[in-house]
């Protein structure tokens, strides 16, 4: 019994060390180190704690030894960092690689196409941030003294974390628009309709790319016709232009 007690006492320091807070900090940039990624999302997979990198790409998050920290930025391949320090500060600079846009013009399954599957995967990855509630200017949950009126919270809504959250959601929405355009109007699809390749394909798509709203409503036959008419004009006169609705 005495030996058991002594063993238990000896194990206490090691257990206490594992419970010591660690500050993980660093900078998030592109793989070449030239582009600062802001606001990158940093999430502790064990505790659920989450933060954004700042405008310099720097982040700081609380963790403990053994925690796994997921670092993500829209349009880039996510990476993770393992907390190895027992206490103090661990510095981990993260360089993320740009994600290749696959989105083939094919059906992956009978229920979902490639874009839908990709979009669902992105939503799941960023769910904790996308579903985070934004602060409103007026806090309707609190009343002023006397029971009348509402409390205005400009400092809460104007905090850096709230600004970062709004910027992140705007960036996410813009990326979803671009991903859908890339899916319905992929270079491989335009090339199969027009026969253009290389620089000709690049120049044509730079001049003629349908809007998101148009691609959401137009059917495939009409889209092929839309591309074909403009390709014919472009072959005749590359300087000529047609409006989207012509």
Steps between C-alpha positions, in 0.01 A plus 500: 500500500787733590670432165174573318462833680860595426452415133189714489681794659788461253255515210346828616772729358472335156121536506530862605743566215250367246242742641730803468380752241706551187477802271536400135587792276643565157430640154289356217620568146487348152739216419758738352476728803414804287128527573361561849178304552236705683267410655624141525303282741676328787307239700589273789343168400488376860357803680315665211672835569539704183665823393592690182844608388544877496579723202865402527407132491594455867297283734495399866289224656486327837572127506653218701760237421359247254234730353469515121450845348342525153602797282288579194454771242242504224648378172798333670574150627457486878783399731526407867748552783555267794568668834816338639602750768411426862457868585586852388493598133535288187572682173368338183504696175270339244524518121191385313497371145243637254230245431476380142160555343390161384123539447465283188190542288373155595247350737667335798187321613133487421424746778784754506731648240866593555427860595238400758729244661786750511273770643367269772855404597597867528197577714577211734861613537404858586172423678607630847582840349208518256248421772654742750244765591582857402440776753236757404528870575202472734506246780134406530568258785573782744287790613611833631438588862131550561405220259456715189701519182792292380876504547723604209822302469723677245821383667398135490396513135806706416743266670778348292361148540162609363659686210710194421190280513311723255803515269536121514134443411523748212814325373326163528195621302721649228693175473177300464394726212836459325500124553156468343606711200810283460282191511239598243741694282815292537782544251468136390130551426555823303783333308275208404239743363734742322809296419714776654812401689792671672515878466193512275291328767637726773433819301149390406398411857647825631275693262194276523404350835131491596394647832416284799130585472491406134676167562252422776204528263616410147463139381786308338371528143462876521841533663663308214322728253608809697864388483483399132360836384775690679770263381393557140516878547836479675650300213383763253602801707671455840446870575120475464287461813155368579305576814396215726133518401559545124 
